[in-house]
Amino acid sequence: MQFAVFGMSSLFFRPLIKHLETVDFPNYERLGRACELLEIKSRPDINSEAVGVIYEDTIVPWLGERAAVGMNYNFKQQRWLEIPEGFVNASRVQPVKNLPNQPLVELPKLVNGQGMWAEVTVPYAEASLVNGPSSNSWVSELIDKGLPVRVYYNQVYYVDDIKVDAKGQVYYRVNPNYYGGVDMLWVPAEALRPITPDEISPLNPDIADKHIVIDVLRQCLSCYEGNTEVFFCRVSTGGKFDSYGNLVDKWATPVGNHRVSRKFITLQMAGGGATGVSYDLPGIGWTSIFATGGVAIHATVWHNGFGDTLSHGCVNCLPEDAKWIFRWVNPVVAYDPGMVDVTLTGESSTTVEVIER
């Protein structure tokens, strides 16, 4: 599969990058995106003086992390991010980078036409609707609130078209849900990095004895080949208590033995009717579903609190961890069509044991 790119002439390529940089992200190698409104503290201490606030989607320099001086009992992870103005809770700041890309001149050819999978590699990019919006979707909710429609770092989308406007800006058309989405978006091409087939090639595919153990008390996940642990990461599973301390088992990640049943390079996940908190989240990469109700191991970009119970039943992971797990677990997913369902194929799959002890 070959990727032809715009920008063989530096005169043509540079204006495209300049266009994207008008968002004016801080010029630091490591950045953070505030996932919600956050207080800036004078010290890494919940009880220290508040010296300001940063709003959702504010991009800040990631100067370093500090252990908390005073305990915040709302979080297990006692980490604070240092920014030029002070300190903010690190669990609510997504680690990001600003890595614009060279646009493609044409898309690779797949079985069902031209297209590719792509990952967002800038903190965020403004998107515009192709049509719509459809009713009761994540897009219509943002528009109703007067908020911008954006794609975020580490989200994964399917790209199926390219256009160039009168100013020479290249856009990709992305489908937030390749398997049935309706709110198609135009996104600046520099924001999206093509994912190659090699990136999703299976890890250790010849090993038959693979299994995953997810510990909901320790909030961690381990991958085993036989009795050997080959991968470990922190995760966020379903919360068992609400903010008032009431037991809410409907949010809990189901304890017991399961199997990976479906895998998707990316998926739009929506729900909340049963939990009382609705959500509609596009571009969720590296999704491995293992339990009834769509409970899955997947990439997460809306928090950085891995080690705390923050999901509605799924197993939230750092995107790089979710991608490794996705490539390692069986069944194998081909680049085209980018998903597999063992209930249809009859393939064997990796076991997932969720423990609470």
mmCIF file of C-alpha atoms in Angstrom:
data_model
loop_
_atom_site.group_PDB
_atom_site.id
_atom_site.type_symbol
_atom_site.label_atom_id
_atom_site.label_comp_id
_atom_site.label_asym_id
_atom_site.label_seq_id
_atom_site.Cartn_x
_atom_site.Cartn_y
_atom_site.Cartn_z
ATOM 1 C CA MET A 1 0.000 0.000 0.000
ATOM 2 C CA GLN A 2 1.497 3.326 -1.068
ATOM 3 C CA PHE A 3 0.774 6.807 0.241
ATOM 4 C CA ALA A 4 1.247 9.660 -2.266
ATOM 5 C CA VAL A 5 1.741 13.013 -0.572
ATOM 6 C CA PHE A 6 1.294 16.692 -1.271
ATOM 7 C CA GLY A 7 4.281 18.872 -0.582
ATOM 8 C CA MET A 8 7.042 17.683 -2.876
ATOM 9 C CA SER A 9 7.602 21.414 -3.333
ATOM 10 C CA SER A 10 8.420 23.230 -0.097
ATOM 11 C CA LEU A 11 6.602 26.273 -1.479
ATOM 12 C CA PHE A 12 3.384 24.279 -1.566
ATOM 13 C CA PHE A 13 3.812 22.422 1.707
ATOM 14 C CA ARG A 14 4.720 25.271 4.077
ATOM 15 C CA PRO A 15 1.480 27.287 3.771
ATOM 16 C CA LEU A 16 -0.489 24.179 4.740
ATOM 17 C CA ILE A 17 1.458 23.727 7.966
ATOM 18 C CA LYS A 18 1.207 27.443 8.713
ATOM 19 C CA HIS A 19 -2.577 27.254 8.360
ATOM 20 C CA LEU A 20 -2.833 24.580 11.041
ATOM 21 C CA GLU A 21 -0.425 26.385 13.354
ATOM 22 C CA THR A 22 -2.731 29.393 13.539
ATOM 23 C CA VAL A 23 -4.294 27.566 16.516
ATOM 24 C CA ASP A 24 -1.098 28.776 18.236
ATOM 25 C CA PHE A 25 -0.219 25.821 20.438
ATOM 26 C CA PRO A 26 2.653 26.403 22.900
ATOM 27 C CA ASN A 27 6.059 25.647 21.427
ATOM 28 C CA TYR A 28 7.031 22.763 23.720
ATOM 29 C CA GLU A 29 7.800 19.137 22.884
ATOM 30 C CA ARG A 30 5.404 17.881 25.562
ATOM 31 C CA LEU A 31 2.005 19.476 25.972
ATOM 32 C CA GLY A 32 -1.172 18.811 27.918
ATOM 33 C CA ARG A 33 -4.826 19.343 27.027
ATOM 34 C CA ALA A 34 -7.201 20.230 29.851
ATOM 35 C CA CYS A 35 -10.091 17.752 29.688
ATOM 36 C CA GLU A 36 -12.292 19.973 31.874
ATOM 37 C CA LEU A 37 -12.223 23.256 33.798
ATOM 38 C CA LEU A 38 -9.312 23.062 36.250
ATOM 39 C CA GLU A 39 -8.084 25.221 39.105
ATOM 40 C CA ILE A 40 -4.441 26.237 39.030
ATOM 41 C CA LYS A 41 -2.848 25.808 42.449
ATOM 42 C CA SER A 42 0.244 27.541 43.778
ATOM 43 C CA ARG A 43 1.646 24.210 44.994
ATOM 44 C CA PRO A 44 0.936 20.524 44.210
ATOM 45 C CA ASP A 45 -1.545 20.491 47.060
ATOM 46 C CA ILE A 46 -5.354 20.440 46.913
ATOM 47 C CA ASN A 47 -5.435 22.817 49.887
ATOM 48 C CA SER A 48 -3.016 25.378 48.457
ATOM 49 C CA GLU A 49 -4.030 28.760 47.100
ATOM 50 C CA ALA A 50 -5.873 28.874 43.771
ATOM 51 C CA VAL A 51 -4.047 31.261 41.426
ATOM 52 C CA GLY A 52 -6.228 30.881 38.341
ATOM 53 C CA VAL A 53 -8.118 28.466 36.113
ATOM 54 C CA ILE A 54 -7.675 26.831 32.731
ATOM 55 C CA TYR A 55 -10.672 25.962 30.615
ATOM 56 C CA GLU A 56 -11.480 22.761 28.769
ATOM 57 C CA ASP A 57 -9.249 22.247 25.685
ATOM 58 C CA THR A 58 -6.646 24.731 26.904
ATOM 59 C CA ILE A 59 -3.233 23.517 25.719
ATOM 60 C CA VAL A 60 -0.462 23.973 28.305
ATOM 61 C CA PRO A 61 3.276 23.191 28.448
ATOM 62 C CA TRP A 62 3.963 19.881 30.214
ATOM 63 C CA LEU A 63 6.829 21.017 32.424
ATOM 64 C CA GLY A 64 6.836 17.966 34.686
ATOM 65 C CA GLU A 65 4.877 15.961 37.243
ATOM 66 C CA ARG A 66 5.023 16.217 41.011
ATOM 67 C CA ALA A 67 3.672 13.974 43.748
ATOM 68 C CA ALA A 68 0.952 15.622 45.807
ATOM 69 C CA VAL A 69 1.972 17.383 49.003
ATOM 70 C CA GLY A 70 -1.520 17.092 50.495
ATOM 71 C CA MET A 71 -3.795 14.132 49.840
ATOM 72 C CA ASN A 72 -6.868 14.550 47.631
ATOM 73 C CA TYR A 73 -9.135 11.682 48.636
ATOM 74 C CA ASN A 74 -11.186 12.001 45.452
ATOM 75 C CA PHE A 75 -8.314 10.420 43.506
ATOM 76 C CA LYS A 76 -6.007 7.427 43.933
ATOM 77 C CA GLN A 77 -3.443 8.997 41.613
ATOM 78 C CA GLN A 78 -1.846 11.823 43.574
ATOM 79 C CA ARG A 79 -0.091 13.514 40.660
ATOM 80 C CA TRP A 80 0.096 17.183 39.733
ATOM 81 C CA LEU A 81 1.206 18.671 36.451
ATOM 82 C CA GLU A 82 3.506 21.675 36.594
ATOM 83 C CA ILE A 83 2.630 24.446 34.133
ATOM 84 C CA PRO A 84 4.108 27.986 33.954
ATOM 85 C CA GLU A 85 1.336 29.416 36.164
ATOM 86 C CA GLY A 86 1.450 26.733 38.874
ATOM 87 C CA PHE A 87 0.028 23.208 39.224
ATOM 88 C CA VAL A 88 -3.096 21.407 37.970
ATOM 89 C CA ASN A 89 -4.462 17.922 38.626
ATOM 90 C CA ALA A 90 -2.595 15.651 36.172
ATOM 91 C CA SER A 91 -5.413 13.096 36.023
ATOM 92 C CA ARG A 92 -7.561 15.574 34.097
ATOM 93 C CA VAL A 93 -4.921 16.622 31.555
ATOM 94 C CA GLN A 94 -4.355 14.530 28.427
ATOM 95 C CA PRO A 95 -0.669 14.211 27.392
ATOM 96 C CA VAL A 96 -0.417 15.484 23.794
ATOM 97 C CA LYS A 97 2.088 16.611 21.174
ATOM 98 C CA ASN A 98 1.854 18.910 18.163
ATOM 99 C CA LEU A 99 3.040 16.890 15.157
ATOM 100 C CA PRO A 100 1.539 18.169 11.872
ATOM 101 C CA ASN A 101 1.683 15.837 8.878
ATOM 102 C CA GLN A 102 2.325 16.116 5.163
ATOM 103 C CA PRO A 103 -1.026 15.716 3.348
ATOM 104 C CA LEU A 104 -1.643 12.905 0.878
ATOM 105 C CA VAL A 105 -2.498 13.661 -2.727
ATOM 106 C CA GLU A 106 -4.583 10.491 -3.038
ATOM 107 C CA LEU A 107 -5.842 7.746 -0.775
ATOM 108 C CA PRO A 108 -4.737 4.100 -0.873
ATOM 109 C CA LYS A 109 -6.953 1.649 -2.734
ATOM 110 C CA LEU A 110 -8.852 -0.806 -0.548
ATOM 111 C CA VAL A 111 -11.378 -3.519 -1.354
ATOM 112 C CA ASN A 112 -14.370 -1.195 -1.083
ATOM 113 C CA GLY A 113 -12.744 1.836 -2.689
ATOM 114 C CA GLN A 114 -10.157 4.361 -1.595
ATOM 115 C CA GLY A 115 -9.535 5.038 2.075
ATOM 116 C CA MET A 116 -7.250 4.695 5.078
ATOM 117 C CA TRP A 117 -7.167 4.694 8.845
ATOM 118 C CA ALA A 118 -5.578 7.774 10.406
ATOM 119 C CA GLU A 119 -4.604 9.048 13.849
ATOM 120 C CA VAL A 120 -4.859 12.630 15.090
ATOM 121 C CA THR A 121 -1.338 13.867 15.930
ATOM 122 C CA VAL A 122 -2.030 17.462 16.993
ATOM 123 C CA PRO A 123 -3.606 18.541 20.305
ATOM 124 C CA TYR A 124 -6.877 19.201 18.493
ATOM 125 C CA ALA A 125 -8.144 20.380 15.118
ATOM 126 C CA GLU A 126 -11.319 22.190 14.162
ATOM 127 C CA ALA A 127 -13.685 20.111 12.024
ATOM 128 C CA SER A 128 -16.589 21.115 9.813
ATOM 129 C CA LEU A 129 -19.632 19.055 8.939
ATOM 130 C CA VAL A 130 -20.086 17.567 5.494
ATOM 131 C CA ASN A 131 -23.855 17.455 6.042
ATOM 132 C CA GLY A 132 -26.201 17.478 9.002
ATOM 133 C CA PRO A 133 -25.895 17.348 11.880
ATOM 134 C CA SER A 134 -27.988 14.300 12.606
ATOM 135 C CA SER A 135 -30.347 14.520 15.550
ATOM 136 C CA ASN A 136 -29.302 13.466 19.054
ATOM 137 C CA SER A 137 -25.648 12.967 18.159
ATOM 138 C CA TRP A 138 -22.414 14.177 19.741
ATOM 139 C CA VAL A 139 -22.171 16.742 16.928
ATOM 140 C CA SER A 140 -25.663 18.166 17.387
ATOM 141 C CA GLU A 141 -25.090 18.412 21.148
ATOM 142 C CA LEU A 142 -21.953 20.494 20.621
ATOM 143 C CA ILE A 143 -23.632 22.753 18.073
ATOM 144 C CA ASP A 144 -26.679 23.234 20.313
ATOM 145 C CA LYS A 145 -24.330 24.416 23.080
ATOM 146 C CA GLY A 146 -22.442 26.738 20.740
ATOM 147 C CA LEU A 147 -19.250 24.676 21.112
ATOM 148 C CA PRO A 148 -16.744 23.868 18.348
ATOM 149 C CA VAL A 149 -16.587 20.464 16.683
ATOM 150 C CA ARG A 150 -13.060 19.117 17.137
ATOM 151 C CA VAL A 151 -10.976 16.001 16.734
ATOM 152 C CA TYR A 152 -8.410 15.235 19.444
ATOM 153 C CA TYR A 153 -4.903 13.853 19.784
ATOM 154 C CA ASN A 154 -4.732 10.053 19.524
ATOM 155 C CA GLN A 155 -8.277 9.680 18.204
ATOM 156 C CA VAL A 156 -8.502 7.333 15.214
ATOM 157 C CA TYR A 157 -10.746 7.845 12.197
ATOM 158 C CA TYR A 158 -11.452 6.381 8.780
ATOM 159 C CA VAL A 159 -10.629 8.753 5.898
ATOM 160 C CA ASP A 160 -12.463 8.234 2.607
ATOM 161 C CA ASP A 161 -12.021 11.451 0.598
ATOM 162 C CA ILE A 162 -9.731 14.456 0.015
ATOM 163 C CA LYS A 163 -10.505 18.017 -1.051
ATOM 164 C CA VAL A 164 -8.462 21.183 -1.547
ATOM 165 C CA ASP A 165 -10.031 24.595 -1.000
ATOM 166 C CA ALA A 166 -9.339 27.814 -2.917
ATOM 167 C CA LYS A 167 -6.502 28.711 -0.540
ATOM 168 C CA GLY A 168 -4.717 25.399 -1.083
ATOM 169 C CA GLN A 169 -5.727 23.924 2.277
ATOM 170 C CA VAL A 170 -6.120 20.138 2.080
ATOM 171 C CA TYR A 171 -8.905 18.433 4.015
ATOM 172 C CA TYR A 172 -9.681 14.796 4.698
ATOM 173 C CA ARG A 173 -13.247 13.595 4.991
ATOM 174 C CA VAL A 174 -13.508 11.417 8.085
ATOM 175 C CA ASN A 175 -16.252 9.113 9.251
ATOM 176 C CA PRO A 176 -16.420 9.022 13.067
ATOM 177 C CA ASN A 177 -18.091 5.604 12.769
ATOM 178 C CA TYR A 178 -16.934 3.712 9.689
ATOM 179 C CA TYR A 179 -19.401 0.945 10.598
ATOM 180 C CA GLY A 180 -22.530 3.077 10.398
ATOM 181 C CA GLY A 181 -21.798 6.730 11.178
ATOM 182 C CA VAL A 182 -23.752 9.622 9.715
ATOM 183 C CA ASP A 183 -21.988 12.817 10.834
ATOM 184 C CA MET A 184 -19.129 13.045 8.338
ATOM 185 C CA LEU A 185 -16.473 15.702 8.981
ATOM 186 C CA TRP A 186 -13.888 17.667 7.021
ATOM 187 C CA VAL A 187 -10.621 17.861 8.993
ATOM 188 C CA PRO A 188 -7.369 19.657 8.014
ATOM 189 C CA ALA A 189 -5.171 16.949 6.530
ATOM 190 C CA GLU A 190 -2.107 18.023 8.535
ATOM 191 C CA ALA A 191 -3.869 16.918 11.714
ATOM 192 C CA LEU A 192 -4.096 13.258 10.675
ATOM 193 C CA ARG A 193 -1.278 10.747 10.284
ATOM 194 C CA PRO A 194 -1.946 7.759 7.998
ATOM 195 C CA ILE A 195 -1.838 4.437 9.850
ATOM 196 C CA THR A 196 0.006 1.811 7.815
ATOM 197 C CA PRO A 197 -0.859 -1.907 7.702
ATOM 198 C CA ASP A 198 2.433 -2.702 9.456
ATOM 199 C CA GLU A 199 1.260 -0.763 12.512
ATOM 200 C CA ILE A 200 -1.606 -3.156 13.133
ATOM 201 C CA SER A 201 0.304 -6.349 12.339
ATOM 202 C CA PRO A 202 -0.269 -8.963 15.070
ATOM 203 C CA LEU A 203 2.197 -9.364 17.936
ATOM 204 C CA ASN A 204 3.328 -12.923 18.684
ATOM 205 C CA PRO A 205 0.518 -14.445 16.579
ATOM 206 C CA ASP A 206 1.910 -17.973 16.883
ATOM 207 C CA ILE A 207 1.467 -18.059 20.660
ATOM 208 C CA ALA A 208 -1.715 -20.002 21.386
ATOM 209 C CA ASP A 209 -1.819 -19.639 25.182
ATOM 210 C CA LYS A 210 -2.602 -15.960 25.634
ATOM 211 C CA HIS A 211 -4.774 -14.494 28.361
ATOM 212 C CA ILE A 212 -5.460 -11.141 30.008
ATOM 213 C CA VAL A 213 -6.032 -10.465 33.691
ATOM 214 C CA ILE A 214 -7.712 -7.197 34.718
ATOM 215 C CA ASP A 215 -7.557 -6.395 38.437
ATOM 216 C CA VAL A 216 -10.328 -3.926 39.306
ATOM 217 C CA LEU A 217 -8.972 -3.349 42.823
ATOM 218 C CA ARG A 218 -5.437 -2.517 41.722
ATOM 219 C CA GLN A 219 -6.685 -0.912 38.474
ATOM 220 C CA CYS A 220 -4.175 -2.702 36.298
ATOM 221 C CA LEU A 221 -4.078 -5.050 33.321
ATOM 222 C CA SER A 222 -1.582 -7.834 32.589
ATOM 223 C CA CYS A 223 -1.080 -9.879 29.417
ATOM 224 C CA TYR A 224 0.264 -13.399 29.779
ATOM 225 C CA GLU A 225 1.762 -15.918 27.416
ATOM 226 C CA GLY A 226 1.447 -19.104 29.393
ATOM 227 C CA ASN A 227 2.643 -18.143 32.882
ATOM 228 C CA THR A 228 4.865 -15.312 31.675
ATOM 229 C CA GLU A 229 3.649 -11.731 32.012
ATOM 230 C CA VAL A 230 4.580 -9.932 28.777
ATOM 231 C CA PHE A 231 2.759 -6.618 29.247
ATOM 232 C CA PHE A 232 1.456 -4.520 32.143
ATOM 233 C CA CYS A 233 -0.357 -1.185 32.301
ATOM 234 C CA ARG A 234 -2.537 0.965 34.528
ATOM 235 C CA VAL A 235 -6.191 1.198 33.525
ATOM 236 C CA SER A 236 -9.460 2.770 34.594
ATOM 237 C CA THR A 237 -12.343 0.339 34.959
ATOM 238 C CA GLY A 238 -15.982 0.928 35.837
ATOM 239 C CA GLY A 239 -16.753 2.798 39.009
ATOM 240 C CA LYS A 240 -18.734 0.959 41.707
ATOM 241 C CA PHE A 241 -19.795 4.060 43.629
ATOM 242 C CA ASP A 242 -21.253 7.399 42.635
ATOM 243 C CA SER A 243 -20.019 10.767 43.961
ATOM 244 C CA TYR A 244 -22.224 10.303 47.063
ATOM 245 C CA GLY A 245 -20.754 6.914 47.932
ATOM 246 C CA ASN A 246 -23.785 4.938 46.747
ATOM 247 C CA LEU A 247 -23.193 1.496 45.244
ATOM 248 C CA VAL A 248 -23.857 1.534 41.483
ATOM 249 C CA ASP A 249 -23.055 -1.925 40.146
ATOM 250 C CA LYS A 250 -24.481 -0.970 36.753
ATOM 251 C CA TRP A 251 -21.221 0.928 36.112
ATOM 252 C CA ALA A 252 -18.910 -1.876 37.267
ATOM 253 C CA THR A 253 -16.696 -3.835 34.884
ATOM 254 C CA PRO A 254 -18.141 -7.384 34.978
ATOM 255 C CA VAL A 255 -16.033 -9.736 37.101
ATOM 256 C CA GLY A 256 -15.466 -13.224 35.701
ATOM 257 C CA ASN A 257 -14.094 -15.038 32.666
ATOM 258 C CA HIS A 258 -14.725 -13.642 29.201
ATOM 259 C CA ARG A 259 -13.385 -13.821 25.659
ATOM 260 C CA VAL A 260 -12.582 -11.134 23.119
ATOM 261 C CA SER A 261 -15.543 -11.277 20.745
ATOM 262 C CA ARG A 262 -15.110 -8.238 18.472
ATOM 263 C CA LYS A 263 -12.276 -5.878 17.577
ATOM 264 C CA PHE A 264 -12.388 -2.509 15.823
ATOM 265 C CA ILE A 265 -9.523 -0.238 14.765
ATOM 266 C CA THR A 266 -11.832 2.586 15.790
ATOM 267 C CA LEU A 267 -15.386 2.868 17.011
ATOM 268 C CA GLN A 268 -17.971 5.434 18.008
ATOM 269 C CA MET A 269 -19.326 4.425 21.397
ATOM 270 C CA ALA A 270 -22.579 5.759 22.820
ATOM 271 C CA GLY A 271 -24.772 4.880 25.753
ATOM 272 C CA GLY A 272 -25.865 5.988 29.169
ATOM 273 C CA GLY A 273 -29.538 5.149 29.287
ATOM 274 C CA ALA A 274 -28.932 2.501 31.927
ATOM 275 C CA THR A 275 -26.324 4.470 33.867
ATOM 276 C CA GLY A 276 -28.083 7.805 33.936
ATOM 277 C CA VAL A 277 -25.063 9.590 32.408
ATOM 278 C CA SER A 278 -25.257 9.753 28.622
ATOM 279 C CA TYR A 279 -22.186 9.754 26.371
ATOM 280 C CA ASP A 280 -21.496 9.690 22.643
ATOM 281 C CA LEU A 281 -17.781 9.432 21.917
ATOM 282 C CA PRO A 282 -16.261 9.229 18.404
ATOM 283 C CA GLY A 283 -12.812 8.095 17.296
ATOM 284 C CA ILE A 284 -12.207 5.548 20.067
ATOM 285 C CA GLY A 285 -9.170 3.647 18.851
ATOM 286 C CA TRP A 286 -8.006 0.082 19.355
ATOM 287 C CA THR A 287 -11.243 -1.346 20.739
ATOM 288 C CA SER A 288 -11.359 -4.981 21.906
ATOM 289 C CA ILE A 289 -14.843 -5.958 23.104
ATOM 290 C CA PHE A 290 -14.974 -8.836 25.586
ATOM 291 C CA ALA A 291 -18.283 -8.762 27.474
ATOM 292 C CA THR A 292 -22.001 -8.284 26.893
ATOM 293 C CA GLY A 293 -23.114 -4.698 26.423
ATOM 294 C CA GLY A 294 -20.040 -3.640 24.476
ATOM 295 C CA VAL A 295 -17.650 -3.736 27.449
ATOM 296 C CA ALA A 296 -14.234 -3.238 25.891
ATOM 297 C CA ILE A 297 -10.564 -2.476 26.357
ATOM 298 C CA HIS A 298 -9.975 0.738 24.407
ATOM 299 C CA ALA A 299 -7.964 3.933 24.026
ATOM 300 C CA THR A 300 -9.045 6.901 26.122
ATOM 301 C CA VAL A 301 -8.364 10.584 25.430
ATOM 302 C CA TRP A 302 -10.786 12.313 27.830
ATOM 303 C CA HIS A 303 -8.794 11.789 31.043
ATOM 304 C CA ASN A 304 -5.360 10.820 32.315
ATOM 305 C CA GLY A 305 -6.468 9.266 35.586
ATOM 306 C CA PHE A 306 -5.407 5.697 34.914
ATOM 307 C CA GLY A 307 -5.411 3.921 38.245
ATOM 308 C CA ASP A 308 -8.793 5.393 39.240
ATOM 309 C CA THR A 309 -12.219 3.918 38.461
ATOM 310 C CA LEU A 310 -13.490 6.385 35.865
ATOM 311 C CA SER A 311 -15.377 4.426 33.198
ATOM 312 C CA HIS A 312 -18.950 3.214 32.753
ATOM 313 C CA GLY A 313 -17.850 -0.412 32.588
ATOM 314 C CA CYS A 314 -15.149 -0.430 29.916
ATOM 315 C CA VAL A 315 -11.412 -0.686 30.519
ATOM 316 C CA ASN A 316 -9.856 2.697 29.702
ATOM 317 C CA CYS A 317 -6.211 2.653 28.593
ATOM 318 C CA LEU A 318 -3.586 5.053 27.363
ATOM 319 C CA PRO A 319 -3.806 4.939 23.546
ATOM 320 C CA GLU A 320 -0.368 3.357 23.170
ATOM 321 C CA ASP A 321 -1.303 0.635 25.676
ATOM 322 C CA ALA A 322 -4.655 -0.058 23.997
ATOM 323 C CA LYS A 323 -2.904 -0.330 20.630
ATOM 324 C CA TRP A 324 -0.367 -2.881 21.929
ATOM 325 C CA ILE A 325 -3.160 -4.967 23.478
ATOM 326 C CA PHE A 326 -5.228 -4.714 20.279
ATOM 327 C CA ARG A 327 -2.348 -6.074 18.198
ATOM 328 C CA TRP A 328 -1.526 -8.826 20.680
ATOM 329 C CA VAL A 329 -4.958 -10.324 21.439
ATOM 330 C CA ASN A 330 -6.646 -12.781 19.121
ATOM 331 C CA PRO A 331 -8.387 -12.723 16.722
ATOM 332 C CA VAL A 332 -6.227 -10.858 14.215
ATOM 333 C CA VAL A 333 -7.710 -7.803 12.484
ATOM 334 C CA ALA A 334 -6.896 -7.049 8.855
ATOM 335 C CA TYR A 335 -6.326 -3.432 7.751
ATOM 336 C CA ASP A 336 -9.313 -3.792 5.456
ATOM 337 C CA PRO A 337 -12.056 -3.905 6.779
ATOM 338 C CA GLY A 338 -10.455 -3.007 10.138
ATOM 339 C CA MET A 339 -12.714 -5.135 12.316
ATOM 340 C CA VAL A 340 -13.496 -8.745 13.151
ATOM 341 C CA ASP A 341 -16.391 -10.531 14.864
ATOM 342 C CA VAL A 342 -15.693 -14.071 16.081
ATOM 343 C CA THR A 343 -19.416 -14.799 16.344
ATOM 344 C CA LEU A 344 -19.425 -14.578 12.543
ATOM 345 C CA THR A 345 -16.008 -16.031 11.726
ATOM 346 C CA GLY A 346 -15.898 -18.774 14.363
ATOM 347 C CA GLU A 347 -12.275 -17.915 15.174
ATOM 348 C CA SER A 348 -10.706 -18.606 18.541
ATOM 349 C CA SER A 349 -9.973 -15.611 20.741
ATOM 350 C CA THR A 350 -8.032 -14.505 23.797
ATOM 351 C CA THR A 351 -9.520 -14.989 27.258
ATOM 352 C CA VAL A 352 -10.050 -12.008 29.548
ATOM 353 C CA GLU A 353 -10.319 -12.613 33.300
ATOM 354 C CA VAL A 354 -11.629 -9.728 35.414
ATOM 355 C CA ILE A 355 -10.768 -10.235 39.077
ATOM 356 C CA GLU A 356 -11.652 -8.384 42.284
ATOM 357 C CA ARG A 357 -9.525 -9.655 45.111
#
